[in-house]
């Protein structure tokens, strides 16, 4: 692998374009999602080989529940199948899987697969793979505000003590550093309710390629784009 000067600690990806990829090939949308799982595998490999420590993947947004039931069911089924198929290799590679998002709306089956992959990979220390699944950034912030309000009401903290750290530590991502680099495939240039708080100083990249065509090579190309950026954080 080429030597890239500055590797982001945390890469977050909005995996978009599965449906359009499938349509362009005369296939069903579902086939785009299946090929998308292969891209996930490829990006995990590339993250491991390049030294990225956190990889967050936006797999299912809260708004995605609004898709036709057949597609939602197919995505849940694909999730379960992928968990079963990938857990041994992820464990072997030292990948720790954690989930961010709501858990209360999944079926018992999906919930148990989530739990089992988190448990099986808990000691992984090479890469943390964060799966945003039934995730909405506004819902995450709202839940955090409620939790903080409860602590104030219980007299545990004073209003004046609420600071940015209090909020950051009340989010699903409390144990995860902010993303350095956010990639969204398929040419769409929006965040779609993803990591709104955490993205405050992330570099963004919107390649045209659809998610099923985003493989190791494209991941490494993206890291080169990141390495060429200058991060100023408001300073000179
Ligand atoms: C991303 O691809 C996968 C999910 C949102 C689950 P899409 O399914 O959004 O594909 P397009 O955007 O319709 O092409
Ligand atoms: C964002 O993609 C969500 C995921 C990639 C999981 P969408 O395809 O759902 O987003 P919009 O509707 O184009 O904004
Ligand atoms: Mg889409």
PDB file of C-alpha atoms and ligand atoms in Angstrom:
ATOM      1  CA  UNK A   1       0.000   0.000   0.000  1.00  0.00           C
ATOM      2  CA  UNK A   2       1.110   3.542  -0.753  1.00  0.00           C
ATOM      3  CA  UNK A   3       2.311   5.601   2.175  1.00  0.00           C
ATOM      4  CA  UNK A   4      -0.363   8.190   2.991  1.00  0.00           C
ATOM      5  CA  UNK A   5       0.866  11.060   5.085  1.00  0.00           C
ATOM      6  CA  UNK A   6      -2.055  11.777   7.393  1.00  0.00           C
ATOM      7  CA  UNK A   7      -4.533   9.021   8.195  1.00  0.00           C
ATOM      8  CA  UNK A   8      -7.815  10.114   9.803  1.00  0.00           C
ATOM      9  CA  UNK A   9      -8.503   8.470  13.143  1.00  0.00           C
ATOM     10  CA  UNK A  10     -12.220   8.264  12.438  1.00  0.00           C
ATOM     11  CA  UNK A  11     -13.840   7.866   9.014  1.00  0.00           C
ATOM     12  CA  UNK A  12     -17.639   7.968   8.780  1.00  0.00           C
ATOM     13  CA  UNK A  13     -19.465   6.912   5.626  1.00  0.00           C
ATOM     14  CA  UNK A  14     -22.975   7.573   4.360  1.00  0.00           C
ATOM     15  CA  UNK A  15     -23.315   4.517   2.132  1.00  0.00           C
ATOM     16  CA  UNK A  16     -25.627   5.817  -0.581  1.00  0.00           C
ATOM     17  CA  UNK A  17     -26.632   4.778  -4.101  1.00  0.00           C
ATOM     18  CA  UNK A  18     -27.408   1.064  -3.819  1.00  0.00           C
ATOM     19  CA  UNK A  19     -30.791   1.445  -5.522  1.00  0.00           C
ATOM     20  CA  UNK A  20     -29.472   3.580  -8.380  1.00  0.00           C
ATOM     21  CA  UNK A  21     -26.563   1.187  -8.909  1.00  0.00           C
ATOM     22  CA  UNK A  22     -29.002  -1.724  -9.194  1.00  0.00           C
ATOM     23  CA  UNK A  23     -31.357   0.145 -11.509  1.00  0.00           C
ATOM     24  CA  UNK A  24     -28.500   1.112 -13.828  1.00  0.00           C
ATOM     25  CA  UNK A  25     -27.722  -2.591 -14.189  1.00  0.00           C
ATOM     26  CA  UNK A  26     -31.335  -3.616 -14.735  1.00  0.00           C
ATOM     27  CA  UNK A  27     -31.411  -5.313 -11.322  1.00  0.00           C
ATOM     28  CA  UNK A  28     -33.693  -5.149  -8.280  1.00  0.00           C
ATOM     29  CA  UNK A  29     -32.821  -2.579  -5.594  1.00  0.00           C
ATOM     30  CA  UNK A  30     -32.148  -5.466  -3.233  1.00  0.00           C
ATOM     31  CA  UNK A  31     -29.228  -6.600  -5.367  1.00  0.00           C
ATOM     32  CA  UNK A  32     -27.642  -3.206  -4.847  1.00  0.00           C
ATOM     33  CA  UNK A  33     -27.847  -3.720  -1.092  1.00  0.00           C
ATOM     34  CA  UNK A  34     -26.223  -7.157  -1.429  1.00  0.00           C
ATOM     35  CA  UNK A  35     -23.330  -5.746  -3.438  1.00  0.00           C
ATOM     36  CA  UNK A  36     -23.173  -2.955  -0.848  1.00  0.00           C
ATOM     37  CA  UNK A  37     -22.328  -5.529   1.826  1.00  0.00           C
ATOM     38  CA  UNK A  38     -19.269  -6.466  -0.221  1.00  0.00           C
ATOM     39  CA  UNK A  39     -18.238  -2.796  -0.208  1.00  0.00           C
ATOM     40  CA  UNK A  40     -18.551  -2.818   3.587  1.00  0.00           C
ATOM     41  CA  UNK A  41     -16.194  -5.796   3.739  1.00  0.00           C
ATOM     42  CA  UNK A  42     -13.720  -4.054   1.427  1.00  0.00           C
ATOM     43  CA  UNK A  43     -13.757  -0.812   3.407  1.00  0.00           C
ATOM     44  CA  UNK A  44     -13.163  -2.665   6.681  1.00  0.00           C
ATOM     45  CA  UNK A  45     -10.120  -4.331   5.097  1.00  0.00           C
ATOM     46  CA  UNK A  46      -8.832  -0.998   3.797  1.00  0.00           C
ATOM     47  CA  UNK A  47      -9.427   0.675   7.170  1.00  0.00           C
ATOM     48  CA  UNK A  48      -7.487  -2.095   8.925  1.00  0.00           C
ATOM     49  CA  UNK A  49      -4.577  -1.978   6.497  1.00  0.00           C
ATOM     50  CA  UNK A  50      -4.302   1.806   6.542  1.00  0.00           C
ATOM     51  CA  UNK A  51      -4.516   2.275  10.313  1.00  0.00           C
ATOM     52  CA  UNK A  52      -7.921   3.992  10.582  1.00  0.00           C
ATOM     53  CA  UNK A  53      -9.098   3.337  14.159  1.00  0.00           C
ATOM     54  CA  UNK A  54     -12.826   4.088  13.906  1.00  0.00           C
ATOM     55  CA  UNK A  55     -15.077   3.414  10.939  1.00  0.00           C
ATOM     56  CA  UNK A  56     -18.701   4.507  11.229  1.00  0.00           C
ATOM     57  CA  UNK A  57     -21.175   3.263   8.638  1.00  0.00           C
ATOM     58  CA  UNK A  58     -24.638   4.736   8.198  1.00  0.00           C
ATOM     59  CA  UNK A  59     -26.565   1.552   7.505  1.00  0.00           C
ATOM     60  CA  UNK A  60     -30.183   2.483   8.236  1.00  0.00           C
ATOM     61  CA  UNK A  61     -31.647   5.868   9.127  1.00  0.00           C
ATOM     62  CA  UNK A  62     -34.721   6.422  11.237  1.00  0.00           C
ATOM     63  CA  UNK A  63     -36.308   7.873   8.092  1.00  0.00           C
ATOM     64  CA  UNK A  64     -35.584   4.632   6.210  1.00  0.00           C
ATOM     65  CA  UNK A  65     -38.483   3.000   8.115  1.00  0.00           C
ATOM     66  CA  UNK A  66     -40.638   4.978   5.684  1.00  0.00           C
ATOM     67  CA  UNK A  67     -39.556   2.817   2.726  1.00  0.00           C
ATOM     68  CA  UNK A  68     -41.829   0.054   1.389  1.00  0.00           C
ATOM     69  CA  UNK A  69     -42.131  -2.766   3.914  1.00  0.00           C
ATOM     70  CA  UNK A  70     -40.585  -5.281   1.481  1.00  0.00           C
ATOM     71  CA  UNK A  71     -37.393  -3.215   1.275  1.00  0.00           C
ATOM     72  CA  UNK A  72     -37.220  -2.666   5.045  1.00  0.00           C
ATOM     73  CA  UNK A  73     -37.689  -6.411   5.631  1.00  0.00           C
ATOM     74  CA  UNK A  74     -35.054  -7.238   3.028  1.00  0.00           C
ATOM     75  CA  UNK A  75     -32.561  -4.857   4.670  1.00  0.00           C
ATOM     76  CA  UNK A  76     -33.194  -6.365   8.123  1.00  0.00           C
ATOM     77  CA  UNK A  77     -32.782  -9.877   6.716  1.00  0.00           C
ATOM     78  CA  UNK A  78     -29.563  -8.880   4.973  1.00  0.00           C
ATOM     79  CA  UNK A  79     -28.311  -7.422   8.237  1.00  0.00           C
ATOM     80  CA  UNK A  80     -28.958 -10.693  10.104  1.00  0.00           C
ATOM     81  CA  UNK A  81     -27.344 -12.801   7.381  1.00  0.00           C
ATOM     82  CA  UNK A  82     -24.292 -10.536   7.247  1.00  0.00           C
ATOM     83  CA  UNK A  83     -23.854 -10.627  11.019  1.00  0.00           C
ATOM     84  CA  UNK A  84     -23.828 -14.422  10.977  1.00  0.00           C
ATOM     85  CA  UNK A  85     -21.453 -14.588   8.018  1.00  0.00           C
ATOM     86  CA  UNK A  86     -18.998 -11.879   9.103  1.00  0.00           C
ATOM     87  CA  UNK A  87     -18.694 -12.281  12.873  1.00  0.00           C
ATOM     88  CA  UNK A  88     -15.874 -14.891  12.811  1.00  0.00           C
ATOM     89  CA  UNK A  89     -13.633 -12.862  10.472  1.00  0.00           C
ATOM     90  CA  UNK A  90     -14.304  -9.595  12.316  1.00  0.00           C
ATOM     91  CA  UNK A  91     -13.424 -11.259  15.612  1.00  0.00           C
ATOM     92  CA  UNK A  92     -10.251 -12.718  14.106  1.00  0.00           C
ATOM     93  CA  UNK A  93      -9.213  -9.336  12.695  1.00  0.00           C
ATOM     94  CA  UNK A  94      -9.632  -7.528  16.019  1.00  0.00           C
ATOM     95  CA  UNK A  95     -12.633  -5.476  14.926  1.00  0.00           C
ATOM     96  CA  UNK A  96     -14.953  -4.346  17.694  1.00  0.00           C
ATOM     97  CA  UNK A  97     -18.521  -3.712  16.535  1.00  0.00           C
ATOM     98  CA  UNK A  98     -20.721  -1.193  18.326  1.00  0.00           C
ATOM     99  CA  UNK A  99     -24.157   0.026  17.382  1.00  0.00           C
ATOM    100  CA  UNK A 100     -25.462   3.577  17.600  1.00  0.00           C
ATOM    101  CA  UNK A 101     -29.161   4.297  17.261  1.00  0.00           C
ATOM    102  CA  UNK A 102     -32.435   3.197  18.785  1.00  0.00           C
ATOM    103  CA  UNK A 103     -32.842  -0.461  19.543  1.00  0.00           C
ATOM    104  CA  UNK A 104     -36.426  -0.644  20.683  1.00  0.00           C
ATOM    105  CA  UNK A 105     -38.043  -0.847  17.253  1.00  0.00           C
ATOM    106  CA  UNK A 106     -36.230  -3.865  15.875  1.00  0.00           C
ATOM    107  CA  UNK A 107     -37.666  -7.351  15.867  1.00  0.00           C
ATOM    108  CA  UNK A 108     -36.428  -9.731  18.550  1.00  0.00           C
ATOM    109  CA  UNK A 109     -34.375 -11.524  15.892  1.00  0.00           C
ATOM    110  CA  UNK A 110     -32.555  -8.391  14.728  1.00  0.00           C
ATOM    111  CA  UNK A 111     -31.972  -7.294  18.325  1.00  0.00           C
ATOM    112  CA  UNK A 112     -30.426 -10.622  19.257  1.00  0.00           C
ATOM    113  CA  UNK A 113     -28.080 -10.518  16.244  1.00  0.00           C
ATOM    114  CA  UNK A 114     -27.009  -7.012  17.204  1.00  0.00           C
ATOM    115  CA  UNK A 115     -26.305  -8.141  20.718  1.00  0.00           C
ATOM    116  CA  UNK A 116     -24.419 -11.222  19.607  1.00  0.00           C
ATOM    117  CA  UNK A 117     -22.047  -9.377  17.266  1.00  0.00           C
ATOM    118  CA  UNK A 118     -21.341  -6.736  19.909  1.00  0.00           C
ATOM    119  CA  UNK A 119     -20.617  -9.403  22.502  1.00  0.00           C
ATOM    120  CA  UNK A 120     -18.527 -11.610  20.207  1.00  0.00           C
ATOM    121  CA  UNK A 121     -16.297  -8.729  19.106  1.00  0.00           C
ATOM    122  CA  UNK A 122     -16.113  -6.790  22.389  1.00  0.00           C
ATOM    123  CA  UNK A 123     -12.387  -7.361  22.903  1.00  0.00           C
ATOM    124  CA  UNK A 124     -11.358  -6.200  19.416  1.00  0.00           C
ATOM    125  CA  UNK A 125      -8.753  -3.461  19.629  1.00  0.00           C
ATOM    126  CA  UNK A 126      -7.522  -2.780  16.094  1.00  0.00           C
ATOM    127  CA  UNK A 127     -10.602  -1.084  14.655  1.00  0.00           C
ATOM    128  CA  UNK A 128     -13.939   0.011  16.105  1.00  0.00           C
ATOM    129  CA  UNK A 129     -16.703  -0.476  13.572  1.00  0.00           C
ATOM    130  CA  UNK A 130     -19.629   1.746  14.499  1.00  0.00           C
ATOM    131  CA  UNK A 131     -22.906   0.781  12.863  1.00  0.00           C
ATOM    132  CA  UNK A 132     -25.516   3.528  12.721  1.00  0.00           C
ATOM    133  CA  UNK A 133     -28.673   1.495  12.577  1.00  0.00           C
ATOM    134  CA  UNK A 134     -32.098   3.072  13.178  1.00  0.00           C
ATOM    135  CA  UNK A 135     -30.019   6.180  13.712  1.00  0.00           C
ATOM    136  CA  UNK A 136     -31.194   9.799  13.627  1.00  0.00           C
ATOM    137  CA  UNK A 137     -28.922  12.558  14.818  1.00  0.00           C
ATOM    138  CA  UNK A 138     -31.826  14.758  15.940  1.00  0.00           C
ATOM    139  CA  UNK A 139     -33.325  11.878  17.879  1.00  0.00           C
ATOM    140  CA  UNK A 140     -29.905  11.259  19.468  1.00  0.00           C
ATOM    141  CA  UNK A 141     -29.617  14.921  20.525  1.00  0.00           C
ATOM    142  CA  UNK A 142     -33.201  15.000  21.811  1.00  0.00           C
ATOM    143  CA  UNK A 143     -32.606  11.882  23.918  1.00  0.00           C
ATOM    144  CA  UNK A 144     -29.407  13.423  25.275  1.00  0.00           C
ATOM    145  CA  UNK A 145     -31.243  16.624  26.260  1.00  0.00           C
ATOM    146  CA  UNK A 146     -33.879  14.550  28.073  1.00  0.00           C
ATOM    147  CA  UNK A 147     -31.204  12.595  29.957  1.00  0.00           C
ATOM    148  CA  UNK A 148     -29.450  15.809  31.018  1.00  0.00           C
ATOM    149  CA  UNK A 149     -32.767  17.393  32.090  1.00  0.00           C
ATOM    150  CA  UNK A 150     -33.458  14.332  34.273  1.00  0.00           C
ATOM    151  CA  UNK A 151     -30.060  14.725  35.937  1.00  0.00           C
ATOM    152  CA  UNK A 152     -30.760  18.401  36.619  1.00  0.00           C
ATOM    153  CA  UNK A 153     -34.215  17.595  38.000  1.00  0.00           C
ATOM    154  CA  UNK A 154     -32.682  14.950  40.265  1.00  0.00           C
ATOM    155  CA  UNK A 155     -30.195  17.518  41.578  1.00  0.00           C
ATOM    156  CA  UNK A 156     -27.190  15.613  40.224  1.00  0.00           C
ATOM    157  CA  UNK A 157     -25.877  18.553  38.209  1.00  0.00           C
ATOM    158  CA  UNK A 158     -26.570  22.293  38.074  1.00  0.00           C
ATOM    159  CA  UNK A 159     -27.745  24.012  34.900  1.00  0.00           C
ATOM    160  CA  UNK A 160     -24.517  26.058  34.911  1.00  0.00           C
ATOM    161  CA  UNK A 161     -22.485  22.847  34.815  1.00  0.00           C
ATOM    162  CA  UNK A 162     -23.908  21.798  31.454  1.00  0.00           C
ATOM    163  CA  UNK A 163     -21.114  22.196  28.931  1.00  0.00           C
ATOM    164  CA  UNK A 164     -20.229  20.762  25.529  1.00  0.00           C
ATOM    165  CA  UNK A 165     -18.669  17.735  27.203  1.00  0.00           C
ATOM    166  CA  UNK A 166     -21.900  17.036  29.118  1.00  0.00           C
ATOM    167  CA  UNK A 167     -23.751  16.929  25.814  1.00  0.00           C
ATOM    168  CA  UNK A 168     -21.098  14.924  23.952  1.00  0.00           C
ATOM    169  CA  UNK A 169     -21.078  12.369  26.766  1.00  0.00           C
ATOM    170  CA  UNK A 170     -24.837  11.984  26.618  1.00  0.00           C
ATOM    171  CA  UNK A 171     -24.858  11.013  22.948  1.00  0.00           C
ATOM    172  CA  UNK A 172     -24.719   7.441  21.594  1.00  0.00           C
ATOM    173  CA  UNK A 173     -21.160   8.298  20.530  1.00  0.00           C
ATOM    174  CA  UNK A 174     -19.950   9.160  24.059  1.00  0.00           C
ATOM    175  CA  UNK A 175     -17.011   6.742  23.822  1.00  0.00           C
ATOM    176  CA  UNK A 176     -16.138   7.555  20.199  1.00  0.00           C
ATOM    177  CA  UNK A 177     -14.034  10.504  18.987  1.00  0.00           C
ATOM    178  CA  UNK A 178     -15.627  12.916  16.494  1.00  0.00           C
ATOM    179  CA  UNK A 179     -15.274  11.901  12.844  1.00  0.00           C
ATOM    180  CA  UNK A 180     -12.330  13.492  11.047  1.00  0.00           C
ATOM    181  CA  UNK A 181     -13.636  12.619   7.619  1.00  0.00           C
ATOM    182  CA  UNK A 182     -17.176  12.066   6.333  1.00  0.00           C
ATOM    183  CA  UNK A 183     -17.658  10.420   2.957  1.00  0.00           C
ATOM    184  CA  UNK A 184     -21.013  10.208   1.169  1.00  0.00           C
ATOM    185  CA  UNK A 185     -21.115   8.200  -2.025  1.00  0.00           C
ATOM    186  CA  UNK A 186     -23.467   8.678  -5.013  1.00  0.00           C
ATOM    187  CA  UNK A 187     -22.835  12.396  -5.452  1.00  0.00           C
ATOM    188  CA  UNK A 188     -25.525  13.550  -3.007  1.00  0.00           C
ATOM    189  CA  UNK A 189     -24.227  16.442  -0.893  1.00  0.00           C
ATOM    190  CA  UNK A 190     -26.166  16.282   2.362  1.00  0.00           C
ATOM    191  CA  UNK A 191     -25.904  14.709   5.790  1.00  0.00           C
ATOM    192  CA  UNK A 192     -29.422  13.212   5.988  1.00  0.00           C
ATOM    193  CA  UNK A 193     -29.581  13.420   9.785  1.00  0.00           C
ATOM    194  CA  UNK A 194     -26.140  11.853  10.342  1.00  0.00           C
ATOM    195  CA  UNK A 195     -23.784  12.926  13.184  1.00  0.00           C
ATOM    196  CA  UNK A 196     -24.905  16.582  13.137  1.00  0.00           C
ATOM    197  CA  UNK A 197     -23.246  17.424  16.454  1.00  0.00           C
ATOM    198  CA  UNK A 198     -20.141  15.300  15.893  1.00  0.00           C
ATOM    199  CA  UNK A 199     -19.504  16.585  12.359  1.00  0.00           C
ATOM    200  CA  UNK A 200     -18.721  20.158  13.414  1.00  0.00           C
ATOM    201  CA  UNK A 201     -15.157  20.141  12.068  1.00  0.00           C
ATOM    202  CA  UNK A 202     -15.149  17.027   9.929  1.00  0.00           C
ATOM    203  CA  UNK A 203     -13.753  17.201   6.415  1.00  0.00           C
ATOM    204  CA  UNK A 204     -16.377  16.146   3.856  1.00  0.00           C
ATOM    205  CA  UNK A 205     -16.037  14.295   0.589  1.00  0.00           C
ATOM    206  CA  UNK A 206     -18.784  13.475  -1.895  1.00  0.00           C
ATOM    207  CA  UNK A 207     -17.524  11.109  -4.601  1.00  0.00           C
ATOM    208  CA  UNK A 208     -19.901  10.398  -7.508  1.00  0.00           C
ATOM    209  CA  UNK A 209     -19.428   6.631  -7.306  1.00  0.00           C
ATOM    210  CA  UNK A 210     -22.387   4.558  -6.034  1.00  0.00           C
ATOM    211  CA  UNK A 211     -21.813   2.616  -2.814  1.00  0.00           C
ATOM    212  CA  UNK A 212     -21.660  -0.859  -4.480  1.00  0.00           C
ATOM    213  CA  UNK A 213     -18.687   0.420  -6.526  1.00  0.00           C
ATOM    214  CA  UNK A 214     -16.849   1.844  -3.509  1.00  0.00           C
ATOM    215  CA  UNK A 215     -14.171  -0.766  -2.822  1.00  0.00           C
ATOM    216  CA  UNK A 216     -10.676  -0.781  -1.247  1.00  0.00           C
ATOM    217  CA  UNK A 217      -9.235   1.276  -4.085  1.00  0.00           C
ATOM    218  CA  UNK A 218     -11.869   4.011  -3.672  1.00  0.00           C
ATOM    219  CA  UNK A 219     -11.405   4.010   0.101  1.00  0.00           C
ATOM    220  CA  UNK A 220      -7.654   4.553  -0.293  1.00  0.00           C
ATOM    221  CA  UNK A 221      -8.313   7.293  -2.883  1.00  0.00           C
ATOM    222  CA  UNK A 222     -10.559   8.983  -0.339  1.00  0.00           C
ATOM    223  CA  UNK A 223      -7.802   8.829   2.286  1.00  0.00           C
ATOM    224  CA  UNK A 224      -5.530  10.603  -0.192  1.00  0.00           C
ATOM    225  CA  UNK A 225      -8.138  13.348  -0.585  1.00  0.00           C
ATOM    226  CA  UNK A 226      -8.234  13.700   3.205  1.00  0.00           C
ATOM    227  CA  UNK A 227      -4.431  13.878   3.410  1.00  0.00           C
ATOM    228  CA  UNK A 228      -4.467  16.797   0.965  1.00  0.00           C
ATOM    229  CA  UNK A 229      -6.894  18.862   3.081  1.00  0.00           C
ATOM    230  CA  UNK A 230      -5.754  21.557   5.451  1.00  0.00           C
ATOM    231  CA  UNK A 231      -7.700  21.617   8.718  1.00  0.00           C
ATOM    232  CA  UNK A 232      -7.719  25.035  10.327  1.00  0.00           C
ATOM    233  CA  UNK A 233     -10.413  24.857  13.025  1.00  0.00           C
ATOM    234  CA  UNK A 234     -11.122  28.554  12.648  1.00  0.00           C
ATOM    235  CA  UNK A 235      -7.517  29.517  13.181  1.00  0.00           C
ATOM    236  CA  UNK A 236      -4.992  30.895  10.673  1.00  0.00           C
TER     237      UNK A 236
HETATM  238  C1  LIG B   1     -28.253   3.328   0.556  1.00  0.00           C
HETATM  239  O1  LIG B   1     -28.697   3.183  -0.757  1.00  0.00           O
HETATM  240  C2  LIG B   1     -28.713   2.206   1.471  1.00  0.00           C
HETATM  241  C3  LIG B   1     -29.703   2.602   2.480  1.00  0.00           C
HETATM  242  C4  LIG B   1     -30.178   3.808   2.644  1.00  0.00           C
HETATM  243  C5  LIG B   1     -30.174   1.554   3.355  1.00  0.00           C
HETATM  244  P1  LIG B   1     -30.153   3.633  -1.184  1.00  0.00           P
HETATM  245  O2  LIG B   1     -31.098   2.498  -0.955  1.00  0.00           O
HETATM  246  O3  LIG B   1     -30.526   4.919  -0.548  1.00  0.00           O
HETATM  247  O4  LIG B   1     -29.953   3.836  -2.745  1.00  0.00           O
HETATM  248  P2  LIG B   1     -30.500   5.027  -3.638  1.00  0.00           P
HETATM  249  O5  LIG B   1     -30.084   6.298  -2.980  1.00  0.00           O
HETATM  250  O6  LIG B   1     -31.983   4.869  -3.701  1.00  0.00           O
HETATM  251  O7  LIG B   1     -29.829   4.825  -4.957  1.00  0.00           O
HETATM  252  C1  LIG B   2     -29.086   8.114   4.010  1.00  0.00           C
HETATM  253  O1  LIG B   2     -29.431   7.720   2.718  1.00  0.00           O
HETATM  254  C2  LIG B   2     -29.211   6.964   4.960  1.00  0.00           C
HETATM  255  C3  LIG B   2     -28.280   5.858   4.771  1.00  0.00           C
HETATM  256  C4  LIG B   2     -27.304   5.812   3.922  1.00  0.00           C
HETATM  257  C5  LIG B   2     -28.475   4.746   5.649  1.00  0.00           C
HETATM  258  P1  LIG B   2     -30.896   7.971   2.130  1.00  0.00           P
HETATM  259  O2  LIG B   2     -30.851   7.504   0.727  1.00  0.00           O
HETATM  260  O3  LIG B   2     -31.891   7.353   3.022  1.00  0.00           O
HETATM  261  O4  LIG B   2     -31.023   9.557   2.244  1.00  0.00           O
HETATM  262  P2  LIG B   2     -31.836  10.628   1.400  1.00  0.00           P
HETATM  263  O5  LIG B   2     -33.273  10.256   1.516  1.00  0.00           O
HETATM  264  O6  LIG B   2     -31.355  10.543  -0.007  1.00  0.00           O
HETATM  265  O7  LIG B   2     -31.488  11.934   2.030  1.00  0.00           O
HETATM  266 MG1  LIG B   3     -30.257   6.871  -1.041  1.00  0.00          MG
END
